[in-house]
Amino acid sequence: MPLLIKNGRVVTADSDAHVDIFCENETITRVGRNLDVPPETEVVDASGMLVFPGFIDPHVHVHLPFMGTQAKDTWETASRAALIGGTTTLIEMCCPSRAEEALAGFETWMSQASGRSACDFSFHMGVTKFDDATEPQLREIVARGISSFKVFLAYKGAFGIDDRELYRTLKLARELGVIVTAHCENETLIAERSRELLAAGMTGPEGHHESRPPRVEAEGVHHLCTFAELTGAEVYCVHTSCAEALDVAMAARRRGVKVSVETLIQYLLLDKTHAERPDFEGAKYVMSPPLRDARNQQVLWDALAGGLVSTVATDHAPFDFLTQKAMGRADFTKIPNGIPAVEDRVNLLYTYGVMRGRLDLSTFVAVASTNAAKLFGLFPRKGTIAVGSDADLVVYDPSFRGRLSADTQTQNVDYNAFEGWEIEGRPSVVTVRGEIAVREGRFVGTAGRGNFLRREARPTD
Ligand code: URP
Ligand code: ZN
Ligand code: ZN
């Protein structure tokens, strides 16, 4: 059935106007004032509401075997949670182990999402080893519609690759026109410092951030940018947490390195004192890179507003506090890393970004949707409201007031890192390709309707 969203204030990354939006056959077919519509059209009255393009989370983990356990969400639960929070496209990190072949890993990750996800999805292909057999498999994966890789400069012995593998991955990416997303931390420094801290008796969650201070991340960014400079590859630093790492990325950009920066809602709003909470409560806040000194938050907000940081993601990685985080009670290096947030990113960014005067509405849309679409080859299909774009829309109620809680969330994990935080706004209606998937915080969509989004690589010569 055709859909009309009328009387709303429609905000994109570069426009802000009171217009109606008409959707048919999964796409937006008309945008304008006083549109005439066929009689059987479903009408959503958006009076008093904001209307945004569907939001994109460019960095999530759903299927994640990691640190001796498995992240808690499935694609059914994660996609529902994402949609309730206004996120209509997820890009997941496909992370095969080093023992697995790339193509087999890709097929495993695809099989987890296909037929289960209620929202559209794609993957960054994790290159967790690079041997003679890897290169043709990566070419095949790119031919199947993946235009971004993921490398880890951390997680020694798990996903981490060595410099030879990094060099070869970036050279291939440069040739194919694939952007390489990267977890930037120096794994040797982490391993050595962790050993020293444990030997000195620091076993609790606070040891995690002591083991990987800002310079460890900045060194990882520097390392990545050096390799990007020498290969000409385009790179994207995921989960950038601190001023030191941002400075290194910007210095590289000034000398011509093609580098973009992502931060996370967690780094904008939480700080390392959360990971210092007593009685092992801090374990809920263990992720990598770690939460930082609070002074970094203003740096990151300013960098978002100023266009230095392109995207706000979540790195959603849900591990239960009671059973999974508890694996590291006696040793912080065994606490599964990750802070879930896929459901709450948009509402938190709106409340603590837009409502607190840190971001204007168009920048909010840019960093939570449009910029990811542009960087990862989804624009203008996703990330904007225009004739021909997919009809992924968020009718946002700025008068809603509520509090976040694990008791009421849909993401499948036993805690919420933002427990009790107030939100000032939430999606009233969310559509995925013209079908209403959420009404007033309730999922009303179709499990398994999400499409895999083919993305074309863009070779430059
Ligand atoms: O702590 C984190 N970030 N967990 C998920 C894996 C990763 O490094 O992205
Ligand atoms: Zn990471
Ligand atoms: Zn991640």
CSV table of C-alpha atoms and ligand atoms in Angstrom, one decimal:
chain,number,residue,atom,x,y,z
A,1,MET,CA,0.0,0.0,0.0
A,2,PRO,CA,1.3,3.5,-0.8
A,3,LEU,CA,2.3,5.6,2.2
A,4,LEU,CA,2.1,9.4,2.8
A,5,ILE,CA,3.9,11.1,5.6
A,6,LYS,CA,2.3,14.6,5.8
A,7,ASN,CA,2.7,17.8,7.8
A,8,GLY,CA,6.1,17.0,9.2
A,9,ARG,CA,9.3,19.0,9.4
A,10,VAL,CA,11.6,17.1,7.1
A,11,VAL,CA,15.2,17.4,8.0
A,12,THR,CA,18.1,15.9,6.0
A,13,ALA,CA,21.9,16.7,6.1
A,14,ASP,CA,21.4,19.6,3.7
A,15,SER,CA,17.7,20.6,3.9
A,16,ASP,CA,15.0,21.5,6.4
A,17,ALA,CA,11.4,22.1,5.2
A,18,HIS,CA,7.8,21.4,5.9
A,19,VAL,CA,7.0,18.9,3.0
A,20,ASP,CA,5.0,15.8,2.5
A,21,ILE,CA,6.6,12.5,1.4
A,22,PHE,CA,4.9,9.9,-0.8
A,23,CYS,CA,6.2,6.4,-1.0
A,24,GLU,CA,5.3,3.6,-3.4
A,25,ASN,CA,7.0,0.3,-4.2
A,26,GLU,CA,9.5,0.7,-1.4
A,27,THR,CA,10.9,4.0,-2.6
A,28,ILE,CA,10.2,7.7,-2.2
A,29,THR,CA,8.4,8.8,-5.3
A,30,ARG,CA,7.3,12.4,-4.5
A,31,VAL,CA,8.4,15.0,-2.0
A,32,GLY,CA,6.5,18.3,-1.9
A,33,ARG,CA,3.6,20.4,-0.5
A,34,ASN,CA,0.0,19.3,-0.6
A,35,LEU,CA,0.6,16.2,-2.6
A,36,ASP,CA,-2.5,14.5,-4.1
A,37,VAL,CA,-2.5,10.8,-3.3
A,38,PRO,CA,-4.5,7.7,-4.4
A,39,PRO,CA,-7.5,6.9,-2.2
A,40,GLU,CA,-6.0,3.6,-0.6
A,41,THR,CA,-2.9,5.4,0.6
A,42,GLU,CA,-1.9,4.9,4.3
A,43,VAL,CA,-1.5,8.3,5.8
A,44,VAL,CA,0.8,9.2,8.8
A,45,ASP,CA,0.1,12.6,10.2
A,46,ALA,CA,3.5,14.0,11.3
A,47,SER,CA,2.2,17.3,12.7
A,48,GLY,CA,4.5,18.5,15.4
A,49,MET,CA,7.0,15.8,14.4
A,50,LEU,CA,10.5,15.8,12.8
A,51,VAL,CA,11.0,13.5,9.9
A,52,PHE,CA,14.5,12.1,9.3
A,53,PRO,CA,16.0,9.6,6.8
A,54,GLY,CA,16.4,6.2,8.4
A,55,PHE,CA,19.5,6.2,10.6
A,56,ILE,CA,22.5,4.0,9.8
A,57,ASP,CA,24.7,2.3,12.4
A,58,PRO,CA,28.0,1.6,10.5
A,59,HIS,CA,29.6,-0.5,13.2
A,60,VAL,CA,27.8,-3.2,15.0
A,61,HIS,CA,28.4,-6.8,16.1
A,62,VAL,CA,25.5,-9.2,16.2
A,63,HIS,CA,27.0,-12.6,15.4
A,64,LEU,CA,30.2,-12.4,17.4
A,65,PRO,CA,32.1,-15.3,18.8
A,66,PHE,CA,34.7,-13.5,20.9
A,67,MET,CA,36.9,-13.9,24.0
A,68,GLY,CA,35.6,-17.4,24.7
A,69,THR,CA,31.9,-16.6,24.4
A,70,GLN,CA,29.3,-15.3,22.0
A,71,ALA,CA,27.5,-11.9,21.9
A,72,LYS,CA,23.9,-12.2,23.0
A,73,ASP,CA,21.9,-10.7,20.2
A,74,THR,CA,20.6,-12.5,17.2
A,75,TRP,CA,19.6,-10.7,14.0
A,76,GLU,CA,16.0,-11.0,15.1
A,77,THR,CA,16.6,-9.1,18.4
A,78,ALA,CA,19.3,-6.7,17.2
A,79,SER,CA,17.3,-5.5,14.1
A,80,ARG,CA,14.2,-5.0,16.2
A,81,ALA,CA,16.1,-3.1,18.8
A,82,ALA,CA,17.8,-1.0,16.0
A,83,LEU,CA,14.4,-0.2,14.4
A,84,ILE,CA,12.7,0.8,17.7
A,85,GLY,CA,15.6,3.2,18.1
A,86,GLY,CA,15.2,4.6,14.6
A,87,THR,CA,18.1,2.8,12.9
A,88,THR,CA,17.0,1.2,9.7
A,89,THR,CA,20.4,0.0,8.3
A,90,LEU,CA,23.1,-1.9,10.1
A,91,ILE,CA,26.6,-2.6,8.9
A,92,GLU,CA,28.0,-5.5,10.8
A,93,MET,CA,31.7,-6.4,11.2
A,94,CYS,CA,32.1,-9.9,9.7
A,95,CYS,CA,34.8,-11.4,12.0
A,96,PRO,CA,36.0,-14.9,11.1
A,97,SER,CA,38.7,-16.4,13.3
A,98,ARG,CA,42.2,-16.7,11.9
A,99,ALA,CA,41.5,-20.5,11.5
A,100,GLU,CA,38.6,-19.8,9.2
A,101,GLU,CA,38.7,-18.9,5.5
A,102,ALA,CA,37.4,-15.5,4.5
A,103,LEU,CA,34.7,-16.8,2.1
A,104,ALA,CA,33.4,-19.3,4.6
A,105,GLY,CA,33.3,-16.6,7.3
A,106,PHE,CA,31.4,-14.3,4.9
A,107,GLU,CA,28.8,-17.0,4.2
A,108,THR,CA,28.4,-17.7,7.9
A,109,TRP,CA,27.8,-14.1,8.8
A,110,MET,CA,25.4,-13.7,5.8
A,111,SER,CA,23.4,-16.8,6.9
A,112,GLN,CA,22.9,-15.3,10.4
A,113,ALA,CA,21.4,-12.1,9.0
A,114,SER,CA,19.5,-13.3,5.9
A,115,GLY,CA,15.9,-14.2,6.6
A,116,ARG,CA,16.2,-13.0,10.2
A,117,SER,CA,16.9,-9.3,10.0
A,118,ALA,CA,13.9,-6.9,10.0
A,119,CYS,CA,16.1,-4.0,8.8
A,120,ASP,CA,18.5,-3.8,5.8
A,121,PHE,CA,22.1,-4.8,6.4
A,122,SER,CA,25.6,-5.1,5.0
A,123,PHE,CA,29.0,-6.1,6.3
A,124,HIS,CA,32.5,-4.8,6.5
A,125,MET,CA,34.5,-7.9,5.6
A,126,GLY,CA,37.0,-8.7,8.4
A,127,VAL,CA,40.5,-9.6,7.1
A,128,THR,CA,41.7,-11.5,10.0
A,129,LYS,CA,44.6,-13.2,8.1
A,130,PHE,CA,46.1,-12.7,4.7
A,131,ASP,CA,47.7,-15.7,3.1
A,132,ASP,CA,48.0,-17.0,-0.5
A,133,ALA,CA,44.4,-18.3,-0.3
A,134,THR,CA,42.9,-15.0,1.0
A,135,GLU,CA,43.3,-12.7,-1.9
A,136,PRO,CA,41.0,-14.5,-4.4
A,137,GLN,CA,38.4,-15.0,-1.7
A,138,LEU,CA,38.4,-11.3,-0.9
A,139,ARG,CA,38.0,-10.5,-4.6
A,140,GLU,CA,35.1,-12.8,-4.7
A,141,ILE,CA,33.5,-11.2,-1.6
A,142,VAL,CA,33.9,-7.8,-3.2
A,143,ALA,CA,32.2,-9.1,-6.4
A,144,ARG,CA,29.3,-10.3,-4.2
A,145,GLY,CA,28.6,-6.7,-3.1
A,146,ILE,CA,31.0,-5.8,-0.2
A,147,SER,CA,33.0,-2.6,-0.6
A,148,SER,CA,34.7,-2.3,2.8
A,149,PHE,CA,37.1,-4.4,4.8
A,150,LYS,CA,37.9,-4.4,8.5
A,151,VAL,CA,41.2,-5.0,10.1
A,152,PHE,CA,42.2,-5.2,13.7
A,153,LEU,CA,45.5,-3.9,14.9
A,154,ALA,CA,44.6,-5.2,18.4
A,155,TYR,CA,43.4,-8.6,19.7
A,156,LYS,CA,46.8,-10.4,19.4
A,157,GLY,CA,46.2,-14.1,18.7
A,158,ALA,CA,42.5,-13.6,17.8
A,159,PHE,CA,41.5,-11.2,15.0
A,160,GLY,CA,44.7,-9.2,14.9
A,161,ILE,CA,46.9,-9.2,11.8
A,162,ASP,CA,50.6,-8.5,11.4
A,163,ASP,CA,52.2,-5.7,9.4
A,164,ARG,CA,52.8,-7.9,6.3
A,165,GLU,CA,49.1,-8.8,6.3
A,166,LEU,CA,48.1,-5.2,6.8
A,167,TYR,CA,50.2,-4.0,3.9
A,168,ARG,CA,48.8,-6.6,1.6
A,169,THR,CA,45.3,-6.0,2.6
A,170,LEU,CA,45.6,-2.2,2.0
A,171,LYS,CA,47.3,-2.8,-1.3
A,172,LEU,CA,44.4,-5.0,-2.4
A,173,ALA,CA,41.9,-2.5,-1.1
A,174,ARG,CA,43.6,0.3,-3.0
A,175,GLU,CA,43.4,-1.7,-6.2
A,176,LEU,CA,39.8,-2.7,-5.8
A,177,GLY,CA,38.5,0.7,-4.5
A,178,VAL,CA,37.5,-0.7,-1.1
A,179,ILE,CA,37.6,1.4,2.0
A,180,VAL,CA,39.4,-0.3,5.0
A,181,THR,CA,37.9,0.2,8.5
A,182,ALA,CA,40.3,-0.4,11.3
A,183,HIS,CA,40.5,-1.0,15.0
A,184,CYS,CA,43.6,1.0,16.0
A,185,GLU,CA,45.5,0.0,19.1
A,186,ASN,CA,49.0,-1.3,19.5
A,187,GLU,CA,48.5,-4.9,20.5
A,188,THR,CA,52.1,-5.4,21.9
A,189,LEU,CA,51.8,-2.5,24.2
A,190,ILE,CA,48.4,-3.8,25.5
A,191,ALA,CA,49.8,-7.3,26.1
A,192,GLU,CA,52.9,-6.1,27.9
A,193,ARG,CA,51.1,-3.5,30.1
A,194,SER,CA,48.3,-6.0,30.9
A,195,ARG,CA,50.9,-8.5,32.1
A,196,GLU,CA,52.6,-5.9,34.3
A,197,LEU,CA,49.3,-4.7,35.8
A,198,LEU,CA,48.1,-8.2,36.6
A,199,ALA,CA,51.5,-9.0,38.2
A,200,ALA,CA,51.2,-5.9,40.3
A,201,GLY,CA,47.8,-7.1,41.5
A,202,MET,CA,45.5,-4.8,39.5
A,203,THR,CA,43.0,-7.4,38.4
A,204,GLY,CA,39.7,-5.4,38.3
A,205,PRO,CA,37.9,-3.7,35.4
A,206,GLU,CA,39.9,-0.5,35.9
A,207,GLY,CA,43.0,-2.4,34.8
A,208,HIS,CA,41.5,-2.5,31.3
A,209,HIS,CA,41.9,1.3,30.7
A,210,GLU,CA,45.2,1.4,32.5
A,211,SER,CA,46.5,-1.2,30.0
A,212,ARG,CA,45.5,0.8,26.9
A,213,PRO,CA,45.9,4.5,27.6
A,214,PRO,CA,45.3,7.1,24.8
A,215,ARG,CA,48.8,6.8,23.3
A,216,VAL,CA,48.2,3.1,22.6
A,217,GLU,CA,45.2,4.1,20.4
A,218,ALA,CA,47.1,7.1,18.9
A,219,GLU,CA,50.0,4.8,18.0
A,220,GLY,CA,47.5,2.4,16.3
A,221,VAL,CA,46.1,5.3,14.3
A,222,HIS,CA,49.5,6.5,13.3
A,223,HIS,CA,50.4,3.0,12.3
A,224,LEU,CA,47.4,2.6,10.1
A,225,CYS,CA,47.8,6.0,8.5
A,226,THR,CA,51.5,5.2,7.7
A,227,PHE,CA,50.4,2.1,5.8
A,228,ALA,CA,47.5,4.0,4.1
A,229,GLU,CA,49.9,6.7,3.0
A,230,LEU,CA,52.3,4.2,1.4
A,231,THR,CA,49.6,2.1,-0.3
A,232,GLY,CA,47.2,4.9,-1.2
A,233,ALA,CA,44.3,3.1,0.4
A,234,GLU,CA,41.3,4.9,1.9
A,235,VAL,CA,40.9,4.1,5.6
A,236,TYR,CA,38.4,4.7,8.4
A,237,CYS,CA,39.3,4.6,12.0
A,238,VAL,CA,36.5,3.0,13.9
A,239,HIS,CA,35.6,3.8,17.6
A,240,THR,CA,37.9,6.8,18.0
A,241,SER,CA,37.8,7.6,21.7
A,242,CYS,CA,40.3,10.4,22.5
A,243,ALA,CA,41.9,13.6,21.5
A,244,GLU,CA,45.3,12.0,21.0
A,245,ALA,CA,44.0,9.5,18.4
A,246,LEU,CA,41.9,12.2,16.6
A,247,ASP,CA,45.0,14.5,16.4
A,248,VAL,CA,47.0,11.8,14.7
A,249,ALA,CA,44.3,11.1,12.2
A,250,MET,CA,43.9,14.8,11.4
A,251,ALA,CA,47.7,15.2,11.0
A,252,ALA,CA,47.6,12.3,8.5
A,253,ARG,CA,44.7,13.9,6.7
A,254,ARG,CA,46.6,17.2,6.4
A,255,ARG,CA,49.4,15.4,4.6
A,256,GLY,CA,47.0,13.8,2.1
A,257,VAL,CA,46.1,10.4,3.7
A,258,LYS,CA,42.5,9.5,2.9
A,259,VAL,CA,41.3,8.9,6.5
A,260,SER,CA,37.9,9.3,8.1
A,261,VAL,CA,37.0,9.0,11.7
A,262,GLU,CA,34.2,7.4,13.6
A,263,THR,CA,33.3,7.9,17.2
A,264,LEU,CA,30.7,6.1,19.4
A,265,ILE,CA,27.8,7.4,21.4
A,266,GLN,CA,29.5,5.7,24.4
A,267,TYR,CA,32.6,7.9,24.2
A,268,LEU,CA,30.5,11.0,23.8
A,269,LEU,CA,28.6,10.4,27.0
A,270,LEU,CA,30.4,7.9,29.3
A,271,ASP,CA,33.9,8.2,30.8
A,272,LYS,CA,36.4,6.0,32.5
A,273,THR,CA,35.0,6.5,36.0
A,274,HIS,CA,32.1,4.2,34.9
A,275,ALA,CA,34.6,1.4,34.5
A,276,GLU,CA,35.9,2.2,38.0
A,277,ARG,CA,32.6,1.5,39.7
A,278,PRO,CA,32.9,-0.8,42.7
A,279,ASP,CA,31.8,-4.5,43.1
A,280,PHE,CA,32.8,-5.3,39.5
A,281,GLU,CA,30.0,-3.0,38.2
A,282,GLY,CA,32.7,-1.4,36.1
A,283,ALA,CA,32.8,-4.5,33.9
A,284,LYS,CA,29.6,-3.3,32.2
A,285,TYR,CA,31.7,-0.5,30.8
A,286,VAL,CA,34.7,-2.4,29.6
A,287,MET,CA,35.2,-2.0,25.9
A,288,SER,CA,38.1,-1.3,23.5
A,289,PRO,CA,39.4,1.3,23.1
A,290,PRO,CA,38.4,2.0,26.7
A,291,LEU,CA,36.2,4.8,28.0
A,292,ARG,CA,38.4,7.8,28.5
A,293,ASP,CA,39.0,10.8,30.8
A,294,ALA,CA,35.9,13.0,30.5
A,295,ARG,CA,37.8,15.9,29.0
A,296,ASN,CA,37.8,13.9,25.7
A,297,GLN,CA,34.0,14.2,25.4
A,298,GLN,CA,34.1,17.9,24.5
A,299,VAL,CA,36.9,17.3,22.0
A,300,LEU,CA,34.7,14.7,20.3
A,301,TRP,CA,31.5,16.8,20.3
A,302,ASP,CA,33.5,19.7,18.8
A,303,ALA,CA,35.0,17.5,16.2
A,304,LEU,CA,31.6,16.2,15.2
A,305,ALA,CA,30.1,19.7,14.9
A,306,GLY,CA,33.2,20.8,13.0
A,307,GLY,CA,33.1,17.9,10.5
A,308,LEU,CA,36.4,16.3,11.6
A,309,VAL,CA,34.6,13.2,12.9
A,310,SER,CA,32.2,11.8,10.3
A,311,THR,CA,30.1,9.3,12.1
A,312,VAL,CA,28.6,8.2,15.4
A,313,ALA,CA,28.2,4.5,15.7
A,314,THR,CA,27.7,2.1,18.6
A,315,ASP,CA,30.1,-0.9,18.1
A,316,HIS,CA,27.1,-2.7,19.6
A,317,ALA,CA,28.6,-5.8,21.3
A,318,PRO,CA,26.2,-7.2,23.9
A,319,PHE,CA,27.6,-9.5,26.6
A,320,ASP,CA,25.5,-10.3,29.7
A,321,PHE,CA,26.9,-8.9,33.0
A,322,LEU,CA,25.9,-11.8,35.2
A,323,THR,CA,27.3,-14.6,33.1
A,324,GLN,CA,29.6,-13.3,30.5
A,325,LYS,CA,31.3,-10.2,31.9
A,326,ALA,CA,31.7,-12.3,35.1
A,327,MET,CA,34.3,-14.4,33.2
A,328,GLY,CA,36.7,-11.7,34.0
A,329,ARG,CA,36.1,-11.3,37.8
A,330,ALA,CA,39.6,-12.3,38.7
A,331,ASP,CA,41.4,-10.9,35.6
A,332,PHE,CA,40.3,-7.9,33.6
A,333,THR,CA,41.8,-9.3,30.4
A,334,LYS,CA,39.1,-11.9,30.4
A,335,ILE,CA,36.1,-9.5,30.6
A,336,PRO,CA,34.4,-9.7,27.1
A,337,ASN,CA,34.8,-6.3,25.5
A,338,GLY,CA,31.8,-4.4,24.5
A,339,ILE,CA,29.0,-1.9,25.5
A,340,PRO,CA,25.7,-2.5,23.8
A,341,ALA,CA,23.8,0.6,22.5
A,342,VAL,CA,22.2,-0.1,19.1
A,343,GLU,CA,18.7,0.7,20.5
A,344,ASP,CA,19.6,3.9,22.2
A,345,ARG,CA,22.2,5.7,19.9
A,346,VAL,CA,19.8,7.9,18.1
A,347,ASN,CA,17.8,9.0,21.1
A,348,LEU,CA,20.9,9.7,23.1
A,349,LEU,CA,22.5,11.7,20.3
A,350,TYR,CA,19.3,13.7,19.8
A,351,THR,CA,18.9,14.3,23.5
A,352,TYR,CA,22.5,15.1,24.5
A,353,GLY,CA,23.6,16.4,21.1
A,354,VAL,CA,20.7,18.3,19.6
A,355,MET,CA,18.7,19.2,22.7
A,356,ARG,CA,21.9,20.3,24.6
A,357,GLY,CA,22.9,22.6,21.7
A,358,ARG,CA,26.0,20.6,20.7
A,359,LEU,CA,24.7,19.6,17.2
A,360,ASP,CA,22.3,21.2,14.9
A,361,LEU,CA,19.6,19.0,13.3
A,362,SER,CA,21.3,18.6,9.9
A,363,THR,CA,24.6,17.7,11.5
A,364,PHE,CA,22.8,15.2,13.7
A,365,VAL,CA,21.4,13.6,10.5
A,366,ALA,CA,24.7,13.7,8.8
A,367,VAL,CA,26.7,12.0,11.5
A,368,ALA,CA,24.0,9.4,12.3
A,369,SER,CA,23.0,8.6,8.8
A,370,THR,CA,24.1,10.5,5.7
A,371,ASN,CA,27.9,10.4,6.1
A,372,ALA,CA,27.9,6.6,6.7
A,373,ALA,CA,25.8,6.2,3.5
A,374,LYS,CA,28.3,8.3,1.6
A,375,LEU,CA,31.4,6.6,3.0
A,376,PHE,CA,30.2,3.1,2.5
A,377,GLY,CA,28.5,3.3,-0.9
A,378,LEU,CA,24.9,3.4,0.1
A,379,PHE,CA,24.1,7.0,-0.9
A,380,PRO,CA,21.6,8.2,-2.1
A,381,ARG,CA,19.7,4.9,-1.8
A,382,LYS,CA,20.1,5.3,2.0
A,383,GLY,CA,20.9,8.3,4.2
A,384,THR,CA,18.6,10.9,2.7
A,385,ILE,CA,15.0,11.8,1.8
A,386,ALA,CA,14.8,12.3,-2.0
A,387,VAL,CA,12.9,10.9,-4.9
A,388,GLY,CA,14.3,7.5,-5.7
A,389,SER,CA,15.7,6.8,-2.3
A,390,ASP,CA,14.5,3.9,-0.3
A,391,ALA,CA,11.5,4.8,1.8
A,392,ASP,CA,13.4,4.4,5.2
A,393,LEU,CA,11.9,7.2,7.3
A,394,VAL,CA,11.9,8.1,11.0
A,395,VAL,CA,8.9,10.2,12.2
A,396,TYR,CA,10.4,11.5,15.4
A,397,ASP,CA,8.4,12.8,18.4
A,398,PRO,CA,10.4,15.6,20.1
A,399,SER,CA,7.8,15.8,22.9
A,400,PHE,CA,8.4,12.3,24.1
A,401,ARG,CA,10.0,11.9,27.5
A,402,GLY,CA,11.3,8.6,28.9
A,403,ARG,CA,14.1,6.8,30.6
A,404,LEU,CA,16.3,4.1,29.3
A,405,SER,CA,16.3,0.8,31.2
A,406,ALA,CA,17.3,-2.8,30.7
A,407,ASP,CA,13.8,-3.7,32.0
A,408,THR,CA,12.2,-2.2,28.9
A,409,GLN,CA,14.8,-2.7,26.2
A,410,THR,CA,14.6,-5.0,23.2
A,411,GLN,CA,18.4,-5.6,22.7
A,412,ASN,CA,19.1,-9.0,24.2
A,413,VAL,CA,21.4,-8.2,27.1
A,414,ASP,CA,20.9,-8.1,30.9
A,415,TYR,CA,22.0,-4.5,31.5
A,416,ASN,CA,21.9,-1.1,29.9
A,417,ALA,CA,25.0,1.1,30.2
A,418,PHE,CA,22.7,4.1,30.2
A,419,GLU,CA,20.3,2.8,32.9
A,420,GLY,CA,18.0,5.6,34.1
A,421,TRP,CA,19.2,8.2,31.6
A,422,GLU,CA,16.5,10.5,30.4
A,423,ILE,CA,15.7,10.8,26.7
A,424,GLU,CA,13.9,13.7,25.2
A,425,GLY,CA,12.4,12.4,22.0
A,426,ARG,CA,12.0,9.0,20.3
A,427,PRO,CA,10.7,7.6,17.0
A,428,SER,CA,7.0,7.6,16.7
A,429,VAL,CA,6.9,5.8,13.4
A,430,VAL,CA,9.8,4.0,11.6
A,431,THR,CA,9.5,2.7,8.0
A,432,VAL,CA,11.7,0.2,6.2
A,433,ARG,CA,11.3,0.6,2.4
A,434,GLY,CA,7.8,1.9,2.8
A,435,GLU,CA,6.5,-0.6,5.4
A,436,ILE,CA,5.8,0.6,8.9
A,437,ALA,CA,8.1,-1.3,11.3
A,438,VAL,CA,7.7,0.6,14.5
A,439,ARG,CA,4.9,2.5,16.1
A,440,GLU,CA,5.4,4.3,19.5
A,441,GLY,CA,8.2,2.2,20.6
A,442,ARG,CA,6.7,-1.2,19.5
A,443,PHE,CA,8.0,-3.3,16.7
A,444,VAL,CA,5.2,-4.0,14.2
A,445,GLY,CA,7.3,-5.0,11.2
A,446,THR,CA,8.2,-8.2,9.6
A,447,ALA,CA,11.1,-10.4,10.8
A,448,GLY,CA,13.3,-11.4,8.0
A,449,ARG,CA,12.2,-8.7,5.6
A,450,GLY,CA,15.6,-7.0,5.7
A,451,ASN,CA,17.6,-7.0,2.5
A,452,PHE,CA,21.3,-7.5,2.1
A,453,LEU,CA,22.6,-4.2,0.5
A,454,ARG,CA,25.0,-4.8,-2.3
A,455,ARG,CA,27.6,-2.1,-2.4
A,456,GLU,CA,29.9,-1.4,-5.3
A,457,ALA,CA,33.6,-0.9,-4.9
A,458,ARG,CA,34.9,2.3,-6.4
A,459,PRO,CA,38.4,1.8,-8.0
A,460,THR,CA,39.9,5.2,-8.8
A,461,ASP,CA,42.3,4.3,-11.6
B,1,URP,O1,35.1,-3.6,22.9
B,1,URP,C1,34.7,-3.7,21.8
B,1,URP,N1,35.0,-2.7,20.9
B,1,URP,N2,34.1,-4.9,21.4
B,1,URP,C2,33.8,-5.3,20.1
B,1,URP,C3,34.9,-5.7,19.3
B,1,URP,C4,35.6,-4.5,18.7
B,1,URP,O2,36.8,-4.2,19.0
B,1,URP,O3,35.1,-3.7,17.9
B,2,ZN,ZN,37.2,-2.8,17.6
B,3,ZN,ZN,33.6,-3.4,16.7
